[in-house]
């Protein structure tokens, strides 16, 4: 088949590891012709170009600035996105008849591009639902359904509804996602297939390394249970709760926390650590992916944080890197997600509500047991290989064509 994938992620090669690159690589490995639109923001001063490989092409489409810019420019650039994608398809893929178009949320603003391909080529559309916006922004108080600001919510809700309408299939990250979408969009998704199509990767072989050497490189103790958090440090992660948790364990001599990432709340965390001089926490700004994976593989337990206010069931993809490294998971989240249920039923970690510091500390103590960490780590890797590989998501999508 000719497969078109629309994304806002910036990548130039399917050798780059990630949930989307690994999935597209699976399509390529199964002899499909894959075409990808992966934009470059204007501020990078790189003209639109096509990167051609064996079985796939990547259109690096220049778009307006949507990151690291002011809200006005970001808003205008976001509104223009779908028109720019349509122009790119017309100009560079005019002679290609697509059988399948795949796209993900975020963003919710690519409906016109999807609709254009469907109408022109009679293509099937598949939405990978990774983010339920604008409700997630409502949960965090970023936008509101009341007063004048309701107009912002109404606009984005309109865009969300239209994206669902244009989608033939909607793949959700977990059963809780399926139930949420079905319950809150009954009249919109009639006669559509809503199914579980989880976050997946193509697992790399277990990394063999000298854990002590890597820990010494980053000045991390070799005689403590090391808990690592890697990823975004923003509003969705509930950084205030993270701060409360590490503060509650500041005198726990058995544990050490490593936090790797960046985001809008990074400075808040940095300021807290600078003021309080905690000796069992290390904060590292973003690392290259290969370096981060080496660091993670030298730690013991992976941490997940989500703000307790979420009414939508999130399922962060960063859990996959922990599982790949054979690490148990400690997830502190809202009560809407079923991530905790999956982790505990799979016996590869623990869950607590992300407003219960005492429960978090209790789980920390349990995970200081080395034998438990080892057994749960083995279960974590096995669960990944059994449920969350790119082959699984590829087969879920392709069963509609076989």
Short mmCIF file of C-alpha atoms in Angstrom, two decimals, residues 19 35-36 55 108 116 145 147 180 183 190 200 213 235 240 248 264 274 287 373 381 393 400 402:
data_model
loop_
_atom_site.label_atom_id
_atom_site.label_comp_id
_atom_site.label_asym_id
_atom_site.label_seq_id
_atom_site.Cartn_x
_atom_site.Cartn_y
_atom_site.Cartn_z
CA UNK A 19 6.76 5.28 18.79
CA UNK A 35 5.40 8.84 2.75
CA UNK A 36 5.86 11.08 5.78
CA UNK A 55 10.90 2.37 0.64
CA UNK A 108 -6.13 18.25 16.28
CA UNK A 116 -8.14 16.17 1.10
CA UNK A 145 -15.67 26.25 29.51
CA UNK A 147 -17.21 33.07 30.33
CA UNK A 180 -13.77 7.87 27.56
CA UNK A 183 -18.90 7.98 26.40
CA UNK A 190 -21.43 6.21 15.50
CA UNK A 200 4.54 0.77 20.96
CA UNK A 213 30.84 3.09 35.69
CA UNK A 235 1.97 21.23 33.95
CA UNK A 240 4.38 20.25 42.75
CA UNK A 248 9.38 13.70 51.90
CA UNK A 264 7.83 24.89 31.63
CA UNK A 274 19.00 24.98 44.82
CA UNK A 287 20.30 14.38 27.18
CA UNK A 373 13.14 -4.92 41.67
CA UNK A 381 10.50 -6.35 29.71
CA UNK A 393 0.24 -1.82 16.48
CA UNK A 400 -8.72 -3.79 8.60
CA UNK A 402 -6.39 -8.07 5.24
#
